[in-house]
GROMACS .gro file of C-alpha atoms in nm:
model
  194
    1UNK     CA    1   1.775  -3.346   1.872
    2UNK     CA    2   2.149  -3.441   1.902
    3UNK     CA    3   2.383  -3.279   1.694
    4UNK     CA    4   2.762  -3.285   1.680
    5UNK     CA    5   3.000  -3.018   1.599
    6UNK     CA    6   3.155  -2.986   1.271
    7UNK     CA    7   3.490  -3.132   1.239
    8UNK     CA    8   3.613  -2.829   1.039
    9UNK     CA    9   3.599  -2.627   1.331
   10UNK     CA   10   3.928  -2.679   1.533
   11UNK     CA   11   3.787  -2.511   1.843
   12UNK     CA   12   3.521  -2.761   1.891
   13UNK     CA   13   3.521  -3.125   1.984
   14UNK     CA   14   3.378  -3.344   1.728
   15UNK     CA   15   3.160  -3.546   1.950
   16UNK     CA   16   3.010  -3.230   2.145
   17UNK     CA   17   2.638  -3.292   2.215
   18UNK     CA   18   2.430  -2.980   2.208
   19UNK     CA   19   2.076  -3.110   2.349
   20UNK     CA   20   2.074  -2.887   2.657
   21UNK     CA   21   1.849  -2.980   2.983
   22UNK     CA   22   1.773  -2.847   3.295
   23UNK     CA   23   1.762  -3.147   3.573
   24UNK     CA   24   1.648  -3.022   3.887
   25UNK     CA   25   1.791  -3.223   4.203
   26UNK     CA   26   1.539  -3.100   4.496
   27UNK     CA   27   1.585  -3.253   4.842
   28UNK     CA   28   1.617  -3.166   5.208
   29UNK     CA   29   1.980  -2.995   5.311
   30UNK     CA   30   2.214  -3.270   5.296
   31UNK     CA   31   2.013  -3.532   5.112
   32UNK     CA   32   2.286  -3.593   4.833
   33UNK     CA   33   2.151  -3.360   4.601
   34UNK     CA   34   2.496  -3.172   4.510
   35UNK     CA   35   2.706  -3.512   4.520
   36UNK     CA   36   2.459  -3.672   4.265
   37UNK     CA   37   2.492  -3.330   4.025
   38UNK     CA   38   2.895  -3.373   4.054
   39UNK     CA   39   2.886  -3.739   3.972
   40UNK     CA   40   2.631  -3.681   3.691
   41UNK     CA   41   2.808  -3.403   3.524
   42UNK     CA   42   3.158  -3.614   3.523
   43UNK     CA   43   2.986  -3.887   3.306
   44UNK     CA   44   2.801  -3.642   3.091
   45UNK     CA   45   3.130  -3.437   2.998
   46UNK     CA   46   3.279  -3.748   2.941
   47UNK     CA   47   2.992  -3.869   2.685
   48UNK     CA   48   3.055  -3.505   2.519
   49UNK     CA   49   2.770  -3.268   2.682
   50UNK     CA   50   2.827  -2.954   2.793
   51UNK     CA   51   2.744  -2.925   3.180
   52UNK     CA   52   2.715  -2.666   3.415
   53UNK     CA   53   2.639  -2.742   3.762
   54UNK     CA   54   2.434  -2.449   3.886
   55UNK     CA   55   2.504  -2.472   4.299
   56UNK     CA   56   2.258  -2.331   4.574
   57UNK     CA   57   2.532  -2.198   4.797
   58UNK     CA   58   2.722  -2.057   4.465
   59UNK     CA   59   2.418  -1.891   4.337
   60UNK     CA   60   2.315  -1.704   4.651
   61UNK     CA   61   2.666  -1.602   4.686
   62UNK     CA   62   2.682  -1.448   4.376
   63UNK     CA   63   2.302  -1.410   4.228
   64UNK     CA   64   2.097  -1.386   4.508
   65UNK     CA   65   2.329  -1.217   4.755
   66UNK     CA   66   2.107  -1.000   4.972
   67UNK     CA   67   1.788  -1.245   4.950
   68UNK     CA   68   1.705  -1.396   5.309
   69UNK     CA   69   1.511  -1.725   5.383
   70UNK     CA   70   1.168  -1.613   5.385
   71UNK     CA   71   0.917  -1.767   5.173
   72UNK     CA   72   0.930  -1.454   4.916
   73UNK     CA   73   1.299  -1.454   4.894
   74UNK     CA   74   1.326  -1.832   4.878
   75UNK     CA   75   1.063  -1.805   4.572
   76UNK     CA   76   1.271  -1.528   4.400
   77UNK     CA   77   1.606  -1.712   4.453
   78UNK     CA   78   1.431  -2.046   4.286
   79UNK     CA   79   1.325  -1.782   4.001
   80UNK     CA   80   1.659  -1.633   3.951
   81UNK     CA   81   1.798  -2.023   3.946
   82UNK     CA   82   1.522  -2.120   3.709
   83UNK     CA   83   1.579  -1.868   3.445
   84UNK     CA   84   1.946  -1.912   3.450
   85UNK     CA   85   1.874  -2.298   3.416
   86UNK     CA   86   1.644  -2.239   3.143
   87UNK     CA   87   1.888  -1.994   2.960
   88UNK     CA   88   2.156  -2.230   2.940
   89UNK     CA   89   1.932  -2.548   2.862
   90UNK     CA   90   1.786  -2.361   2.564
   91UNK     CA   91   2.147  -2.310   2.449
   92UNK     CA   92   2.243  -2.670   2.431
   93UNK     CA   93   2.386  -2.707   2.815
   94UNK     CA   94   2.281  -2.956   3.061
   95UNK     CA   95   2.217  -2.765   3.365
   96UNK     CA   96   2.222  -2.955   3.677
   97UNK     CA   97   2.042  -2.755   3.948
   98UNK     CA   98   2.090  -2.946   4.324
   99UNK     CA   99   1.891  -2.701   4.466
  100UNK     CA  100   1.641  -2.752   4.772
  101UNK     CA  101   1.339  -2.530   4.629
  102UNK     CA  102   1.110  -2.637   4.904
  103UNK     CA  103   0.784  -2.487   4.788
  104UNK     CA  104   0.561  -2.648   4.500
  105UNK     CA  105   0.495  -2.362   4.365
  106UNK     CA  106   0.810  -2.214   4.316
  107UNK     CA  107   0.915  -2.526   4.164
  108UNK     CA  108   0.605  -2.553   3.889
  109UNK     CA  109   0.672  -2.171   3.782
  110UNK     CA  110   1.007  -2.307   3.681
  111UNK     CA  111   0.874  -2.624   3.504
  112UNK     CA  112   0.626  -2.354   3.345
  113UNK     CA  113   0.881  -2.135   3.228
  114UNK     CA  114   1.069  -2.421   3.092
  115UNK     CA  115   0.776  -2.558   2.901
  116UNK     CA  116   0.679  -2.230   2.751
  117UNK     CA  117   1.017  -2.202   2.612
  118UNK     CA  118   1.015  -2.549   2.495
  119UNK     CA  119   1.315  -2.635   2.691
  120UNK     CA  120   1.366  -3.005   2.820
  121UNK     CA  121   1.312  -3.029   3.251
  122UNK     CA  122   1.348  -3.313   3.433
  123UNK     CA  123   1.238  -3.296   3.808
  124UNK     CA  124   1.453  -3.553   4.033
  125UNK     CA  125   1.338  -3.600   4.404
  126UNK     CA  126   1.642  -3.686   4.625
  127UNK     CA  127   1.429  -3.821   4.895
  128UNK     CA  128   1.656  -3.898   5.188
  129UNK     CA  129   1.485  -3.914   5.516
  130UNK     CA  130   1.537  -3.623   5.740
  131UNK     CA  131   1.670  -3.866   5.996
  132UNK     CA  132   1.951  -3.951   5.759
  133UNK     CA  133   2.018  -3.591   5.638
  134UNK     CA  134   2.049  -3.493   5.991
  135UNK     CA  135   2.362  -3.783   6.038
  136UNK     CA  136   2.503  -3.655   5.739
  137UNK     CA  137   2.493  -3.308   5.834
  138UNK     CA  138   2.732  -3.205   5.546
  139UNK     CA  139   2.724  -2.796   5.645
  140UNK     CA  140   2.623  -2.832   6.040
  141UNK     CA  141   2.310  -2.710   5.966
  142UNK     CA  142   2.137  -2.961   6.169
  143UNK     CA  143   2.363  -2.949   6.475
  144UNK     CA  144   2.305  -2.560   6.466
  145UNK     CA  145   1.909  -2.598   6.435
  146UNK     CA  146   1.938  -2.840   6.735
  147UNK     CA  147   2.146  -2.618   6.953
  148UNK     CA  148   1.909  -2.304   6.904
  149UNK     CA  149   2.145  -2.133   6.663
  150UNK     CA  150   1.947  -2.173   6.351
  151UNK     CA  151   1.608  -2.147   6.297
  152UNK     CA  152   1.419  -2.211   5.949
  153UNK     CA  153   1.575  -2.498   5.861
  154UNK     CA  154   1.387  -2.659   5.542
  155UNK     CA  155   1.208  -2.985   5.643
  156UNK     CA  156   1.271  -2.949   6.040
  157UNK     CA  157   1.131  -2.639   6.110
  158UNK     CA  158   1.041  -2.457   5.776
  159UNK     CA  159   0.828  -2.646   5.509
  160UNK     CA  160   0.953  -2.853   5.234
  161UNK     CA  161   0.685  -2.982   5.008
  162UNK     CA  162   0.787  -3.297   4.857
  163UNK     CA  163   0.701  -3.341   4.461
  164UNK     CA  164   0.398  -3.532   4.390
  165UNK     CA  165   0.497  -3.674   4.062
  166UNK     CA  166   0.879  -3.592   3.996
  167UNK     CA  167   1.017  -3.784   3.682
  168UNK     CA  168   1.257  -3.941   3.919
  169UNK     CA  169   1.252  -4.007   4.287
  170UNK     CA  170   1.604  -4.150   4.454
  171UNK     CA  171   1.628  -4.322   4.806
  172UNK     CA  172   1.995  -4.221   4.841
  173UNK     CA  173   2.049  -4.353   5.171
  174UNK     CA  174   1.992  -4.651   4.977
  175UNK     CA  175   2.221  -4.659   4.723
  176UNK     CA  176   2.588  -4.524   4.630
  177UNK     CA  177   2.637  -4.187   4.462
  178UNK     CA  178   2.709  -4.355   4.104
  179UNK     CA  179   2.398  -4.559   4.154
  180UNK     CA  180   2.195  -4.265   4.228
  181UNK     CA  181   2.391  -4.064   3.931
  182UNK     CA  182   2.326  -4.364   3.692
  183UNK     CA  183   1.960  -4.365   3.756
  184UNK     CA  184   1.904  -4.020   3.645
  185UNK     CA  185   2.129  -4.060   3.352
  186UNK     CA  186   1.902  -4.380   3.237
  187UNK     CA  187   1.641  -4.135   3.306
  188UNK     CA  188   1.783  -3.846   3.043
  189UNK     CA  189   1.878  -4.161   2.811
  190UNK     CA  190   1.505  -4.261   2.842
  191UNK     CA  191   1.424  -3.915   2.729
  192UNK     CA  192   1.661  -3.882   2.443
  193UNK     CA  193   1.841  -3.606   2.672
  194UNK     CA  194   2.175  -3.832   2.689
   0.00000   0.00000   0.00000
């Protein structure tokens, strides 16, 4: 359901859309998740949506500080992010979550929590091949792993369980960032969320 804020309240924009949803962008490091999320966020804001991008690095610094990269810690991190995203989404915000979330059971638990609360949840697999990600290497992680300075890199020497049935699969190496964001936007529109 889409509603607009009352024009009698000067603190609200007349065209503010208050339908919330979580859009989880999963994929390997340097797949393009965050770049796509910020592109999509701009487009949604221009249309009057309230949007928050829950960047994985920021969450690790401020909400999940002290967690490592064991399977248990990664699961805990994903559950914390999922809780915050669901809370935002159920309160009318589009929560865009560009977070690896390497394990299917962790993602399924987040989707399940959204389902229990009747909150819209969309899973997008940014399915960029590891060979492309390692060339992009935005944070230098692949180079550190290759030099023996880093272990546990998702998709290289730590597992990444690809989603079997995501709501959308994006091959970011075959399209521009704007095209990738437009594909997610089209899906949201199809689901009545944009």
